[in-house]
PDB file of C-alpha atoms in Angstrom:
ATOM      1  CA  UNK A   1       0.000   0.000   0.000  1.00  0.00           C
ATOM      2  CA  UNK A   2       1.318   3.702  -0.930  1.00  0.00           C
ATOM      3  CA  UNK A   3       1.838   6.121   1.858  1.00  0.00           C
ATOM      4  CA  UNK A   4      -1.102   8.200   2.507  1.00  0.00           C
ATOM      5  CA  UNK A   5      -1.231  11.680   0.822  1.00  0.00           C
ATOM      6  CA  UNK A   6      -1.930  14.596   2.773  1.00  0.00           C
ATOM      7  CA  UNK A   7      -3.720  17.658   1.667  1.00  0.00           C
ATOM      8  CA  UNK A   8      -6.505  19.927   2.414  1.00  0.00           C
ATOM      9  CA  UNK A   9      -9.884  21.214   0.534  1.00  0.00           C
ATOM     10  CA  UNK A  10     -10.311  25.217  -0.899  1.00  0.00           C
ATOM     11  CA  UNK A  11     -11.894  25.645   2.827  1.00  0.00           C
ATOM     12  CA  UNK A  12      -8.777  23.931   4.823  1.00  0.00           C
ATOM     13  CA  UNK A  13     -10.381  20.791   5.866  1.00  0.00           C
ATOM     14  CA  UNK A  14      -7.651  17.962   6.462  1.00  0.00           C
ATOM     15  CA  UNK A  15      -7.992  15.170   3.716  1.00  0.00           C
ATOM     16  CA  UNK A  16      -5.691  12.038   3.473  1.00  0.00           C
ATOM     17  CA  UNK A  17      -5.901   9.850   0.121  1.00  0.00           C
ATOM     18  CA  UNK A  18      -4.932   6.208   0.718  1.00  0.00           C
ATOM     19  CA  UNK A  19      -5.209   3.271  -1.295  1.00  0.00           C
ATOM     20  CA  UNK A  20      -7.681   0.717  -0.515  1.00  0.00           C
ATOM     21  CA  UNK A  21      -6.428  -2.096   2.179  1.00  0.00           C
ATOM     22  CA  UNK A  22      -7.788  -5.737   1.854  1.00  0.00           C
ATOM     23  CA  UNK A  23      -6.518  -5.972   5.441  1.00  0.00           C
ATOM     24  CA  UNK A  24      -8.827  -3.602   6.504  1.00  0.00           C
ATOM     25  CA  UNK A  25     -11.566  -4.382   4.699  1.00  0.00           C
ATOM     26  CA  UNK A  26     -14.509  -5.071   7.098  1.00  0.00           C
ATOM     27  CA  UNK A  27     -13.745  -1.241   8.018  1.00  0.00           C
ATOM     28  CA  UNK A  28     -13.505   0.058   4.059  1.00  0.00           C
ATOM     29  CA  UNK A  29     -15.785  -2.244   1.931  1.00  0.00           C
ATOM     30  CA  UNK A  30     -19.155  -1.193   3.815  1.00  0.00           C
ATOM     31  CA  UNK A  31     -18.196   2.352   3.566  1.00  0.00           C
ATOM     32  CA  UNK A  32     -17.765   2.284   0.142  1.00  0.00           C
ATOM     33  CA  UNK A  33     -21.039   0.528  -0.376  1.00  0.00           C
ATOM     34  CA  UNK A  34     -22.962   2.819   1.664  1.00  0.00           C
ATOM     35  CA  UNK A  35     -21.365   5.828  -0.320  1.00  0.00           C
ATOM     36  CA  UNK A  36     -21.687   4.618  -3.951  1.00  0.00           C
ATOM     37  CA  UNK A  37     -25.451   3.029  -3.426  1.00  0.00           C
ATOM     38  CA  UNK A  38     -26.441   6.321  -2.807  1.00  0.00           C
ATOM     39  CA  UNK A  39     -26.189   7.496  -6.160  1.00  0.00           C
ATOM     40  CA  UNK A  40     -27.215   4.011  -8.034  1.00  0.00           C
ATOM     41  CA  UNK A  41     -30.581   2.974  -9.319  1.00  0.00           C
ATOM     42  CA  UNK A  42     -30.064  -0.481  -8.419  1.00  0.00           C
ATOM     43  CA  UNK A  43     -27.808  -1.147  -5.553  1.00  0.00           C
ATOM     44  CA  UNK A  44     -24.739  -3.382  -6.546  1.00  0.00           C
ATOM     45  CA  UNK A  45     -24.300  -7.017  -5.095  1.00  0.00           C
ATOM     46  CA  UNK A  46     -21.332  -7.312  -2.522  1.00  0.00           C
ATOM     47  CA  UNK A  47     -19.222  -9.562  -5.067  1.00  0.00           C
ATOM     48  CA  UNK A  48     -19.430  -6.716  -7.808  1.00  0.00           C
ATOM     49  CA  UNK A  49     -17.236  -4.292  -5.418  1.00  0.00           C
ATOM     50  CA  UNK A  50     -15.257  -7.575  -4.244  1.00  0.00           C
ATOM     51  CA  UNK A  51     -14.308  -8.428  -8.166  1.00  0.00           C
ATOM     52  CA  UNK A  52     -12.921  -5.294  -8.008  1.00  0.00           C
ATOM     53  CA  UNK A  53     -11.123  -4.553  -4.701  1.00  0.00           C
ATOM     54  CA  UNK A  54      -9.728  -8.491  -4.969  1.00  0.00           C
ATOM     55  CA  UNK A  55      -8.170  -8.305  -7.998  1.00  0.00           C
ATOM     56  CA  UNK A  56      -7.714  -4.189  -8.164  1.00  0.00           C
ATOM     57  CA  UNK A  57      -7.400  -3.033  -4.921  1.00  0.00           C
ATOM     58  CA  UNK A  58      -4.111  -0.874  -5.760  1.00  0.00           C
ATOM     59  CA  UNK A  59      -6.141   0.914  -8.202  1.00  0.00           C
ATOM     60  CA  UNK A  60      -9.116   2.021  -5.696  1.00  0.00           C
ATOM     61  CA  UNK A  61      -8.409   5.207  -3.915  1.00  0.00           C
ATOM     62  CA  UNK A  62     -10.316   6.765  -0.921  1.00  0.00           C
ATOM     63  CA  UNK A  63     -10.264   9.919   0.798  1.00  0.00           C
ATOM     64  CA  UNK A  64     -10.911  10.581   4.108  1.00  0.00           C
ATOM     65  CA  UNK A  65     -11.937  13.471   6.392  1.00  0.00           C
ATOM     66  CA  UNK A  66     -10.031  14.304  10.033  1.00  0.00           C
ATOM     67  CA  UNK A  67     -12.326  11.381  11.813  1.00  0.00           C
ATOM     68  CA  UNK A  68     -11.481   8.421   9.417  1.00  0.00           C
ATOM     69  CA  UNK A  69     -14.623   9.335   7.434  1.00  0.00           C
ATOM     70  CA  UNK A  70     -15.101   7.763   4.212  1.00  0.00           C
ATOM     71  CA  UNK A  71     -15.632  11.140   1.677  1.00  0.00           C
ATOM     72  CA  UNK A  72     -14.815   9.908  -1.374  1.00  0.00           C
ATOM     73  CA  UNK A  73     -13.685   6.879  -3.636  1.00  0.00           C
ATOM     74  CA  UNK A  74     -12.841   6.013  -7.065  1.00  0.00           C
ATOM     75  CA  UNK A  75     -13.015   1.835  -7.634  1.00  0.00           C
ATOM     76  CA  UNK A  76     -10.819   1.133 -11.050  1.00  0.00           C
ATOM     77  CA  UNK A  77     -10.149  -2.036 -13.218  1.00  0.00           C
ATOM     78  CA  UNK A  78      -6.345  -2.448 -15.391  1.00  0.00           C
ATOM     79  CA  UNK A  79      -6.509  -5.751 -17.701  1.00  0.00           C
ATOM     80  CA  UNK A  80      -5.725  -6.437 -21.738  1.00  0.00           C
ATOM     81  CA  UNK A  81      -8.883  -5.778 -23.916  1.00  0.00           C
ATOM     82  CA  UNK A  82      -9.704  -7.572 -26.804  1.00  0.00           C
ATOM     83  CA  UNK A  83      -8.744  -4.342 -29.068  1.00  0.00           C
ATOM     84  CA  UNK A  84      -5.581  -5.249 -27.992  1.00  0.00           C
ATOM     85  CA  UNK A  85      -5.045  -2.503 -25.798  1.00  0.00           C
ATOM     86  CA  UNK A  86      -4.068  -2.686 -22.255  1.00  0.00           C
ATOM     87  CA  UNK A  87      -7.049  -0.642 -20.759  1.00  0.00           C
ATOM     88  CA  UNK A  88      -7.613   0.511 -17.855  1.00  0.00           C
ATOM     89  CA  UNK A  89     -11.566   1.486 -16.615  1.00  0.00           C
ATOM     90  CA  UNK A  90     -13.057   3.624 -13.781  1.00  0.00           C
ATOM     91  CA  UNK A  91     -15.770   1.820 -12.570  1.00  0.00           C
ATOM     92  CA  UNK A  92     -17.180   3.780 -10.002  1.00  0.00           C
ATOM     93  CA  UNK A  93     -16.423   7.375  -8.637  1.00  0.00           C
ATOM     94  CA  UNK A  94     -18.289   9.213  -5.525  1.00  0.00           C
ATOM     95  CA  UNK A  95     -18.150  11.356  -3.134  1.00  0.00           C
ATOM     96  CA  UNK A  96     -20.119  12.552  -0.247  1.00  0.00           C
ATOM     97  CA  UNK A  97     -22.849  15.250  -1.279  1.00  0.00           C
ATOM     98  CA  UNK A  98     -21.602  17.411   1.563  1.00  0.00           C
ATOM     99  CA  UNK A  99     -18.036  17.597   0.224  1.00  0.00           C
ATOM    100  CA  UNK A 100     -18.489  18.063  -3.421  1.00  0.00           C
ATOM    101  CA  UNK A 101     -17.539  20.743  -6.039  1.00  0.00           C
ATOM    102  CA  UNK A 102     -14.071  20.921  -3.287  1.00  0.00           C
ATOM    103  CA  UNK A 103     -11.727  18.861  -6.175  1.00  0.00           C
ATOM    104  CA  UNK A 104     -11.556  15.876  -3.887  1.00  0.00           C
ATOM    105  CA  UNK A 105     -12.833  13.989  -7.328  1.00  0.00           C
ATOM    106  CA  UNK A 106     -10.269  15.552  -9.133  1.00  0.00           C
ATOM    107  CA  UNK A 107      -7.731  14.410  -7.020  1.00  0.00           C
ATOM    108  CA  UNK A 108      -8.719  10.756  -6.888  1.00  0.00           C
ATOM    109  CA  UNK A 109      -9.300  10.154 -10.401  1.00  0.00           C
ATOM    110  CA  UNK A 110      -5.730  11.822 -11.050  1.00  0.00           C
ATOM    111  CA  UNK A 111      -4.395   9.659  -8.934  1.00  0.00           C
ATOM    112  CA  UNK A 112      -6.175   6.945 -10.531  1.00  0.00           C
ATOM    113  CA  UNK A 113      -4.597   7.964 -13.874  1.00  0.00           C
ATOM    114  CA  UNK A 114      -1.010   8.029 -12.813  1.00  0.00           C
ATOM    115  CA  UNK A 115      -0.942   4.631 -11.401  1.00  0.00           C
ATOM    116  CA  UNK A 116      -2.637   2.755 -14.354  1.00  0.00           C
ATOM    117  CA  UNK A 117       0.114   4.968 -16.371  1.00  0.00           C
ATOM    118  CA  UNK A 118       2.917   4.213 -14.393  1.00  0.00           C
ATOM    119  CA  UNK A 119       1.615   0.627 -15.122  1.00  0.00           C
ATOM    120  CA  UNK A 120       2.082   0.738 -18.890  1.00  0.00           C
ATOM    121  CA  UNK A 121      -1.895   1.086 -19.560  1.00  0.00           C
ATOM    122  CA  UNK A 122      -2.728   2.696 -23.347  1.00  0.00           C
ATOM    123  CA  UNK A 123      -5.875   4.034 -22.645  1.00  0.00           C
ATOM    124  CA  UNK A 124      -8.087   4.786 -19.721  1.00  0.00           C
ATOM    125  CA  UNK A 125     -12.189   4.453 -20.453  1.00  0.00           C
ATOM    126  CA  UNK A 126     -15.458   4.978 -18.896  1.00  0.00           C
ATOM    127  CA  UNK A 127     -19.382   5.693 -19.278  1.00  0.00           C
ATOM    128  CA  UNK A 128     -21.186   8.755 -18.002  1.00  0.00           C
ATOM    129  CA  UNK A 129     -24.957   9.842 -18.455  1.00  0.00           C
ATOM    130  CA  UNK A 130     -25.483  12.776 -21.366  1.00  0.00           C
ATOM    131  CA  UNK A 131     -27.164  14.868 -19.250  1.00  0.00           C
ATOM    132  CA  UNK A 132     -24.334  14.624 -16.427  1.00  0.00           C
ATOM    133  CA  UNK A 133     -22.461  18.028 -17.261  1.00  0.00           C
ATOM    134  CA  UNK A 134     -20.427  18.066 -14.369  1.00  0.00           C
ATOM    135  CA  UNK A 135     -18.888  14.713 -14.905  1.00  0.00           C
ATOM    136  CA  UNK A 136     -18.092  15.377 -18.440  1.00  0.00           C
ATOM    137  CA  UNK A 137     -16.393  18.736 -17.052  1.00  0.00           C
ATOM    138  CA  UNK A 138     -14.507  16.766 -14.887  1.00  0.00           C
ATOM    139  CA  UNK A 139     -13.380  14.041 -17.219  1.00  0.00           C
ATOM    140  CA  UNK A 140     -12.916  16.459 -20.193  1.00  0.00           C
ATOM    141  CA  UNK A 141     -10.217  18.840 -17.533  1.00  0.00           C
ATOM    142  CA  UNK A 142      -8.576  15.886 -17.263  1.00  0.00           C
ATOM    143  CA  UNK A 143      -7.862  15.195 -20.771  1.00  0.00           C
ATOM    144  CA  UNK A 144     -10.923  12.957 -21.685  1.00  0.00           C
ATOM    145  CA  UNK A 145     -12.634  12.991 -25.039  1.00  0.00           C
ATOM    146  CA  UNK A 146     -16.120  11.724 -26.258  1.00  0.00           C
ATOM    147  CA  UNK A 147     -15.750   8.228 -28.304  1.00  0.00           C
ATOM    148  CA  UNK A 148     -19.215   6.611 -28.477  1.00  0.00           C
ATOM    149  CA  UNK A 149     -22.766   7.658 -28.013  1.00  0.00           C
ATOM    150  CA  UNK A 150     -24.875   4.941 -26.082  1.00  0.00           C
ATOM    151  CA  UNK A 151     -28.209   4.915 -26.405  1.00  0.00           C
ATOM    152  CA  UNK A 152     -30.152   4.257 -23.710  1.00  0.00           C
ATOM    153  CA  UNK A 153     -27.753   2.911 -22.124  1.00  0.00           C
ATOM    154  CA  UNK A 154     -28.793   2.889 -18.583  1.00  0.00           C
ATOM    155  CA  UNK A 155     -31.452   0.727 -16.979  1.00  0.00           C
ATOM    156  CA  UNK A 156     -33.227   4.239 -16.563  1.00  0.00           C
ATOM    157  CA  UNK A 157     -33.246   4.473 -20.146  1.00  0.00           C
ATOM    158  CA  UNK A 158     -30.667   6.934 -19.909  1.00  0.00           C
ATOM    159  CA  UNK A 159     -28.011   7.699 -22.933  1.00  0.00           C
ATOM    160  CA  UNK A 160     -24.496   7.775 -22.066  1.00  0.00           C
ATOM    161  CA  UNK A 161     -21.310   8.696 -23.635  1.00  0.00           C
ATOM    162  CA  UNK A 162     -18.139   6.654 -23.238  1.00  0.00           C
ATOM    163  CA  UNK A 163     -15.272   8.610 -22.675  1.00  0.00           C
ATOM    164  CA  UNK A 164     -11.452   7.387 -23.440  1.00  0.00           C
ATOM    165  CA  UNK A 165      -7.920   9.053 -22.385  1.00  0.00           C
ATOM    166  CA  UNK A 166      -5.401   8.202 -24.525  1.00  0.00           C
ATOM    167  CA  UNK A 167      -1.795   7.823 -22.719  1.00  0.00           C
ATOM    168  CA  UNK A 168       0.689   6.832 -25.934  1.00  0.00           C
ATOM    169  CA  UNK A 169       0.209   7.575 -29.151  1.00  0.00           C
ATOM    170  CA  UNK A 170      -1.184   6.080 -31.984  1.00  0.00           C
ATOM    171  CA  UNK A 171      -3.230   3.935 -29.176  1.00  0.00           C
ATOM    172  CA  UNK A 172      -6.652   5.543 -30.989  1.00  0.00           C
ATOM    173  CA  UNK A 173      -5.393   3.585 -34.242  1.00  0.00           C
ATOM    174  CA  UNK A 174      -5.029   0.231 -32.320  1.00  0.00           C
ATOM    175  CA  UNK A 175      -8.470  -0.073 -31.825  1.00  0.00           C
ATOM    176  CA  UNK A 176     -10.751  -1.772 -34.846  1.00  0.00           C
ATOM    177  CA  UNK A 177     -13.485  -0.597 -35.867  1.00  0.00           C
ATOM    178  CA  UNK A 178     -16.671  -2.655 -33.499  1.00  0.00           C
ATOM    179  CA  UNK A 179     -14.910  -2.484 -30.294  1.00  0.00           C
ATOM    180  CA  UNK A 180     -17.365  -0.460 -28.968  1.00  0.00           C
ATOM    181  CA  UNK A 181     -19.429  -2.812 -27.233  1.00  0.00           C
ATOM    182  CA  UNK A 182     -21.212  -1.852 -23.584  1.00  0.00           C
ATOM    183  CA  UNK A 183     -18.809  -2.586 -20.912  1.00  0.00           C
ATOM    184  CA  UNK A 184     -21.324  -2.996 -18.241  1.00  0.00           C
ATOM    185  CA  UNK A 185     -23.240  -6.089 -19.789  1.00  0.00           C
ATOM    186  CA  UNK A 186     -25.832  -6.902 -17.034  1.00  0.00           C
ATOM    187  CA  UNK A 187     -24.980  -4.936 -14.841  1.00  0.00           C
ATOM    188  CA  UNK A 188     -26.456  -1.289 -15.671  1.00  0.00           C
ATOM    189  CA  UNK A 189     -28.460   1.286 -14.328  1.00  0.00           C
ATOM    190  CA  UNK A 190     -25.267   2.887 -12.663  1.00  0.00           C
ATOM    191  CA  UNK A 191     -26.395   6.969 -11.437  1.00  0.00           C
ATOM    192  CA  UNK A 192     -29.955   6.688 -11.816  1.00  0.00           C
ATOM    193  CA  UNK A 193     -30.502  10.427 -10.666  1.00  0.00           C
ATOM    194  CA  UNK A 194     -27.670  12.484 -12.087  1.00  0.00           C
ATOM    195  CA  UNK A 195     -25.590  12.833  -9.427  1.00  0.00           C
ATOM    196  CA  UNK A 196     -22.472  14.931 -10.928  1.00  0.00           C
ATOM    197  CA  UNK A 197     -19.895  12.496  -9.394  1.00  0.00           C
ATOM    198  CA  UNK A 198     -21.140   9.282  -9.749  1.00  0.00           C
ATOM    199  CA  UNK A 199     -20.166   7.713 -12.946  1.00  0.00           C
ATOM    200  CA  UNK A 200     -19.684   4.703 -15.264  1.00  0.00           C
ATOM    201  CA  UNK A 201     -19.877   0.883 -13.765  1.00  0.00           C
ATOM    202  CA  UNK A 202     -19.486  -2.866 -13.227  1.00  0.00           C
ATOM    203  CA  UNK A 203     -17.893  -4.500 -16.112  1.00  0.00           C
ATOM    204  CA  UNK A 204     -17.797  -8.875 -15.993  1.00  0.00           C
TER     205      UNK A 204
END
């Protein structure tokens, strides 16, 4: 596990990012539950966050407020794609209503995005509703472009847009032509109400 990294919000509240512990996760794993089924239309089974912190634990990030508090997380995926690419996916991003529009989101999925580069990945992807603005904002400050248009998408009916970073070049030309297929097979109807910083989902 990386060292924790210490930092404060625009109003001076003291924040620590850590990585996600398996040893600790009777204390972390409900946490992030509670904070992510907020913001879904149809809660997530326990073994969809555990296929992820198992195998990807390294790439989920939390932060947490001055009492241990669970404010935010982002849950991510790194694995060779059938495009050939080695991808790496966010799968879930949240944080607490009370803390939001502070860059706490910012920092998480950055931090996201450095490790999955430092690991070699070519691209980074994920889905987000049309109509969520401030997601797009976020993703598109951080280098993101618009690939697909999914329509209805979402359990909800919902359209959503899948969004790709490319980190080498020439990774865009990699890709053939069909390998846009949903990600989330079964499992959507991720951000049912349009919460800005909940976004994309479980892929088998």
């Amino acid at each position: 596990m990386g060292e924790p990294n210490e930092d404060k919000s625009p109003d001076g509240e003291e924040l620590r990012y850590v990585q996600y512990e398996g040893a600790k996760e009777e204390t972390y794993l409900p946490a992030i539950r509670q904070l992510i089924s907020k913001d879904l239309s149809e809660p997530y089974s326990i073994y969809v966050y555990r296929y992820f912190l198992y195998q990807w634990g390294d790439l989920c990030y939390m932060a947490l407020d001055s009492s241990q508090n669970l404010i935010g997380v982002v849950v991510c995926k790194l694995e060779p794609h059938r495009s050939g690419t080695f991808r790496g996916y966010i799968a879930m991003l949240a944080t607490q209503e009370s803390h939001r529009g502070r860059g706490i989101a910012t920092k998480l999925v950055s931090m996201a995005i450095d490790t999955m580069a430092a690991r070699d990945a070519d691209e980074i992807v994920l889905e987000t509703e049309v109509t969520n603005t401030a997601s797009l904002k976020l993703y598109e400050r951080l280098g993101f472009l618009r690939s697909k248009r999914l329509h209805r998408y979402y359990l909800n009916g919902n359209t959503a847009f899948r969004l790709v970073l490319y980190l080498k070049e020439g990774t865009a030309l990699k890709r053939p032509e069909g390998h846009g297929m949903d990600m989330m097979g079964q499992y959507q109807g991720f951000a049912d109400g349009g919460d800005p910083l909940v976004t994309s989902g479980y892929v088998p």
